[in-house]
PDB file of C-alpha atoms (C1' of nucleotides) in Angstrom:
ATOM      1  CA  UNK A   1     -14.554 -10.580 -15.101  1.00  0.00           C
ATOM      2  CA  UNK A   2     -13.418 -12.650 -12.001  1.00  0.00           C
ATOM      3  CA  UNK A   3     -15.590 -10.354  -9.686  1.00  0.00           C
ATOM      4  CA  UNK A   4     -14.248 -12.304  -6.582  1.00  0.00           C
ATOM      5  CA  UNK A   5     -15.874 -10.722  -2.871  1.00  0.00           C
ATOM      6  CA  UNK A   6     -14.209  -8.915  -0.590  1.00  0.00           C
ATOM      7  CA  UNK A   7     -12.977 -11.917   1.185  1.00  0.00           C
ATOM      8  CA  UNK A   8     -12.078 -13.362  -1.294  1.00  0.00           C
ATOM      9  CA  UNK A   9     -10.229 -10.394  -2.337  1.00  0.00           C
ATOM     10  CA  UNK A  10      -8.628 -10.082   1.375  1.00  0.00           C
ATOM     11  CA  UNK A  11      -7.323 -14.321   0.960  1.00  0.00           C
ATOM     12  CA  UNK A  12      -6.023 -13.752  -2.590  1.00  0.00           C
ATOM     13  CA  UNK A  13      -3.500 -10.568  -0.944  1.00  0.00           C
ATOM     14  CA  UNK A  14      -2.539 -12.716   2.039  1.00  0.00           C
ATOM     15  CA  UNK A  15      -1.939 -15.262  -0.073  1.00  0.00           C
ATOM     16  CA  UNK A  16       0.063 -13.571  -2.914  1.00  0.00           C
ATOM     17  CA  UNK A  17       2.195 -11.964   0.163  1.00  0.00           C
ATOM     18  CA  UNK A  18       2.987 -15.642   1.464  1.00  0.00           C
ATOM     19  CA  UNK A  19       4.266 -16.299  -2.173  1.00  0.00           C
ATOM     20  CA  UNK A  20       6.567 -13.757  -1.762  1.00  0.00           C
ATOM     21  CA  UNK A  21      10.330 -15.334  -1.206  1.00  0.00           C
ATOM     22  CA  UNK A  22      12.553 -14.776   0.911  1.00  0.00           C
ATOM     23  CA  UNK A  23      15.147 -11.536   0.797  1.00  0.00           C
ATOM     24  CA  UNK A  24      12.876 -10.130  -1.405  1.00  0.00           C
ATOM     25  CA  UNK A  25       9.555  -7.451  -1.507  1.00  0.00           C
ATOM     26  CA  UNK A  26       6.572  -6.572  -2.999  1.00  0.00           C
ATOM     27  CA  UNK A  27       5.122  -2.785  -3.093  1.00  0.00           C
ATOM     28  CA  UNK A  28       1.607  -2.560  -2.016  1.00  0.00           C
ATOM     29  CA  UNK A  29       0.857  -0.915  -5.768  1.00  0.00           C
ATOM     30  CA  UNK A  30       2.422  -4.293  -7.142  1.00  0.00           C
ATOM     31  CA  UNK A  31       0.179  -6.623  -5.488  1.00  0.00           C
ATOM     32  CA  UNK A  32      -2.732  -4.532  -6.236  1.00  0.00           C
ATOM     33  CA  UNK A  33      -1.916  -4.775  -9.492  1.00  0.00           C
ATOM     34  CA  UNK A  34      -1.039  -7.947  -9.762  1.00  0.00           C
ATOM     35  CA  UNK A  35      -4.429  -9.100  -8.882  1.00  0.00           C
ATOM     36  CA  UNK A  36      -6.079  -6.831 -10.185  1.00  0.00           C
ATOM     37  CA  UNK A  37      -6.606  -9.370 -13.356  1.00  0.00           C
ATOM     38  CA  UNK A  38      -8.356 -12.201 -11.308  1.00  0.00           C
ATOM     39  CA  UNK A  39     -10.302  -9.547  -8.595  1.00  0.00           C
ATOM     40  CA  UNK A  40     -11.394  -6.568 -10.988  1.00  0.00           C
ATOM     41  CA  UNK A  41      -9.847  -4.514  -8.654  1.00  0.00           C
ATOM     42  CA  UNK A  42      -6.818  -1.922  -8.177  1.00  0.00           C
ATOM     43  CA  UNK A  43      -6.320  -0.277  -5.585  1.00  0.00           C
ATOM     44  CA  UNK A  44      -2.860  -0.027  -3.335  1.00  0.00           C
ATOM     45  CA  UNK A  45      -4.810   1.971  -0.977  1.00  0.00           C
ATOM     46  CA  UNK A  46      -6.838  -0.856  -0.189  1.00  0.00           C
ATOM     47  CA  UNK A  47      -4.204  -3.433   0.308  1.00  0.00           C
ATOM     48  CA  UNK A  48      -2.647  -1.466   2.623  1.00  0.00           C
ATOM     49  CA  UNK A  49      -5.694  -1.505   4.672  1.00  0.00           C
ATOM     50  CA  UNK A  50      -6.010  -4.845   4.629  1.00  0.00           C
ATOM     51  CA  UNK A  51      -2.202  -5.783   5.514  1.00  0.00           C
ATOM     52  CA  UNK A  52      -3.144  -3.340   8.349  1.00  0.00           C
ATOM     53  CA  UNK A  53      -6.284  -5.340   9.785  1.00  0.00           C
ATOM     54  CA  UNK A  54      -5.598  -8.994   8.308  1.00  0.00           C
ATOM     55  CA  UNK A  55      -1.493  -9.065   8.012  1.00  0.00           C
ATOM     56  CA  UNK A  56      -0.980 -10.600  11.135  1.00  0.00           C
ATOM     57  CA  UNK A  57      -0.543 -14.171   9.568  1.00  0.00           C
ATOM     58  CA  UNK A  58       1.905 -13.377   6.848  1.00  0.00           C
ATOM     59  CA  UNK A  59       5.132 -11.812   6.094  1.00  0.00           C
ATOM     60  CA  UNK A  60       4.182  -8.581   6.115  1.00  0.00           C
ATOM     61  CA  UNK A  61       7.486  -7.217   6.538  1.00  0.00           C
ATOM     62  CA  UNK A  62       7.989  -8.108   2.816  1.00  0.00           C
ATOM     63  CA  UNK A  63       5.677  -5.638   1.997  1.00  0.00           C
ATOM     64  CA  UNK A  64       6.477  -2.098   1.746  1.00  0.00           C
ATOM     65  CA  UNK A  65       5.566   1.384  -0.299  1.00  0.00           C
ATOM     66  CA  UNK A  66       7.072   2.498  -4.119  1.00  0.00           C
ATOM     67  CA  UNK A  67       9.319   4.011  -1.738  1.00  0.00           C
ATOM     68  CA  UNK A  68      10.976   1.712   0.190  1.00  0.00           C
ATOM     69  CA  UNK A  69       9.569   3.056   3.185  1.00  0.00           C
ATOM     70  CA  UNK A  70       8.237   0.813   5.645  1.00  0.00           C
ATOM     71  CA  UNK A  71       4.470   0.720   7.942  1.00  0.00           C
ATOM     72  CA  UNK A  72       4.703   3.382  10.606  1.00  0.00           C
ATOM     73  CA  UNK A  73       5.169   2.001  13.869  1.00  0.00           C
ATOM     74  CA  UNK A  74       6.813  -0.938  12.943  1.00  0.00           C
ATOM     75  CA  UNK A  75       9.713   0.807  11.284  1.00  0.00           C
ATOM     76  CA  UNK A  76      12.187  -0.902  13.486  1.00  0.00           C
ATOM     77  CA  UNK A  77      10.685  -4.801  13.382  1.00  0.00           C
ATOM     78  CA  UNK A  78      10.394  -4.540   9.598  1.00  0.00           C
ATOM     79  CA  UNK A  79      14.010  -3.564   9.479  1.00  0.00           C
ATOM     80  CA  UNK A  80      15.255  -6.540  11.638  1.00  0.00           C
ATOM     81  CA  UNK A  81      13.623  -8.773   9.922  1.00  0.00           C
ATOM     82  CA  UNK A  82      14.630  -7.659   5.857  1.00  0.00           C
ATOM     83  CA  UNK A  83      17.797  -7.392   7.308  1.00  0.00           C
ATOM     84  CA  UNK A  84      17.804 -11.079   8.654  1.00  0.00           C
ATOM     85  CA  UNK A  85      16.430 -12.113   5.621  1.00  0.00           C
ATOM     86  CA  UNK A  86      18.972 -10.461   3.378  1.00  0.00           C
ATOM     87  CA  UNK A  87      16.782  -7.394   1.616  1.00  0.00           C
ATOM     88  CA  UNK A  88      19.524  -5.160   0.662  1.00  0.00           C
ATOM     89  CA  UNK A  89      19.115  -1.727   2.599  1.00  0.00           C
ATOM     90  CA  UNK A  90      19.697   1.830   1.232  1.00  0.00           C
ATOM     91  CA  UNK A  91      19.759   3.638   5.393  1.00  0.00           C
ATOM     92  CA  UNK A  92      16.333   3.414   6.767  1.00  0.00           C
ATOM     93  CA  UNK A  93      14.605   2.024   3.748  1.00  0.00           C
ATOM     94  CA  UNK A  94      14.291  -0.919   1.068  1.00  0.00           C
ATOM     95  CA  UNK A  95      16.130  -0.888  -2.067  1.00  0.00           C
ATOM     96  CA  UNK A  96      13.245  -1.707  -4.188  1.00  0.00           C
ATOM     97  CA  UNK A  97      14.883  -1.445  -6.728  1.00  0.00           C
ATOM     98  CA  UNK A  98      17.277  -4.701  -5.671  1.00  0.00           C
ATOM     99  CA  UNK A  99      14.985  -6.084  -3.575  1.00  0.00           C
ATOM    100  CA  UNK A 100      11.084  -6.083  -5.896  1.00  0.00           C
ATOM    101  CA  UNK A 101      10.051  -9.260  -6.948  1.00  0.00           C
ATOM    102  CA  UNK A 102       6.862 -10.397  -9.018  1.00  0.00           C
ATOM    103  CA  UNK A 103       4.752 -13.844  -9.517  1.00  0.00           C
ATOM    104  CA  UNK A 104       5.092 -15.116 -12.846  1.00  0.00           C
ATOM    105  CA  UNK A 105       2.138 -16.621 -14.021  1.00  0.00           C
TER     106      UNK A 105
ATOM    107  C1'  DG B   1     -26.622   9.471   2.461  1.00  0.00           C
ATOM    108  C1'  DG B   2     -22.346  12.335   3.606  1.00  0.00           C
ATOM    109  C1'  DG B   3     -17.747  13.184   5.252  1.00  0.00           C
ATOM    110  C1'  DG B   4     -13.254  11.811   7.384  1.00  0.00           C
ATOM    111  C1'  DT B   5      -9.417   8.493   7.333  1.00  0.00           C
ATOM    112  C1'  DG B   6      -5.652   5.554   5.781  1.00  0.00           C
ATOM    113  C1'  DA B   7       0.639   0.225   6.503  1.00  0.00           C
ATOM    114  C1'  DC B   8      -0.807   4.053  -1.252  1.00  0.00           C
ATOM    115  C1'  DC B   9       0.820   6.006  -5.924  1.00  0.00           C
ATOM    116  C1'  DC B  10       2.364   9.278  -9.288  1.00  0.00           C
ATOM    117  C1'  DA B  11       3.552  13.659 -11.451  1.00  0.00           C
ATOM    118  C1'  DG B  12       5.130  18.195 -10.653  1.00  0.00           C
ATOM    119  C1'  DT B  13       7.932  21.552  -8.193  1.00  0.00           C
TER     120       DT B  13
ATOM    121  C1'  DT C   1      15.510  14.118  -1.477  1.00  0.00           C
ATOM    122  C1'  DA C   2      11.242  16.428   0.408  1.00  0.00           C
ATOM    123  C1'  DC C   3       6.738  18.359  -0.035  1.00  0.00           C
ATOM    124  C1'  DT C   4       2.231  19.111  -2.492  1.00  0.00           C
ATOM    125  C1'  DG C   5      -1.911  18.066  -4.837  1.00  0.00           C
ATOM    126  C1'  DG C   6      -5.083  14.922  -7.118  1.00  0.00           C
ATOM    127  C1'  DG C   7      -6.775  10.339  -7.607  1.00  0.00           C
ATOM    128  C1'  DC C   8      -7.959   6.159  -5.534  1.00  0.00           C
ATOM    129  C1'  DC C   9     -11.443   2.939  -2.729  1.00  0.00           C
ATOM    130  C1'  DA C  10     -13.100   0.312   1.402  1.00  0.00           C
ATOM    131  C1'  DC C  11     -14.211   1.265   6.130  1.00  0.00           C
ATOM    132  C1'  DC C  12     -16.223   3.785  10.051  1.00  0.00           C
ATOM    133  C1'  DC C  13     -18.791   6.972  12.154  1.00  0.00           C
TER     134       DC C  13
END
DNA sequence: GGGGTGACCCAGT
DNA sequence: TACTGGGCCACCC
């Protein structure tokens, strides 16, 4: 088991969410699981947590719930900036379903 | 050590 | 589509 540290853990998001092209998205729940092969871990909760405290450096925009729905507070500047990027919209939220995107490995 | 909190997720209603 | 309840796990008193 890969058994990586915590920031190790917190490098291996940020960078997975600088992977992430352009006009498209990743769920929180996706990149958890997504690394959850190489970290031993799962947990969306906890990626949102650290997108909260260590997004600042990456496209965090990109990066929204199962939902759609983007980080409270920055409702608006995640909005301008899908919509600049070409994310296709459904009103005040991503369409994941359009928009999700996944490394292949 | 114990309890509250959160940029989450999913199933059920 | 919206709300609820249960599960989740690191962080902060």
């Amino acid at each position: 088991m890969a058994t990586v540290t915590p920031q190790e853990y917190v490098e291996e998001v940020l960078k997975l969410v600088e992977s992430i092209p352009e006009g498209r998205v990743m769920s929180y729940g996706a990149i958890a699981d997504a690394l959850a092969e190489r970290s031993g871990r799962n947990s969306a909760r906890q990626v949102g947590t650290i997108m909260a405290r260590h997004g600042g450096g990456v496209p965090w925009h990109r990066v929204v719930n199962s939902t759609g729905r983007m980080p409270p507070g920055h409702e608006q500047e995640t909005r301008q900036r899908l919509l600049s990027e070409g994310v296709p919209l459904r009103g005040e939220r991503v369409d994941i379903k359009r928009a999700s995107w996944q490394p292949d490995f």
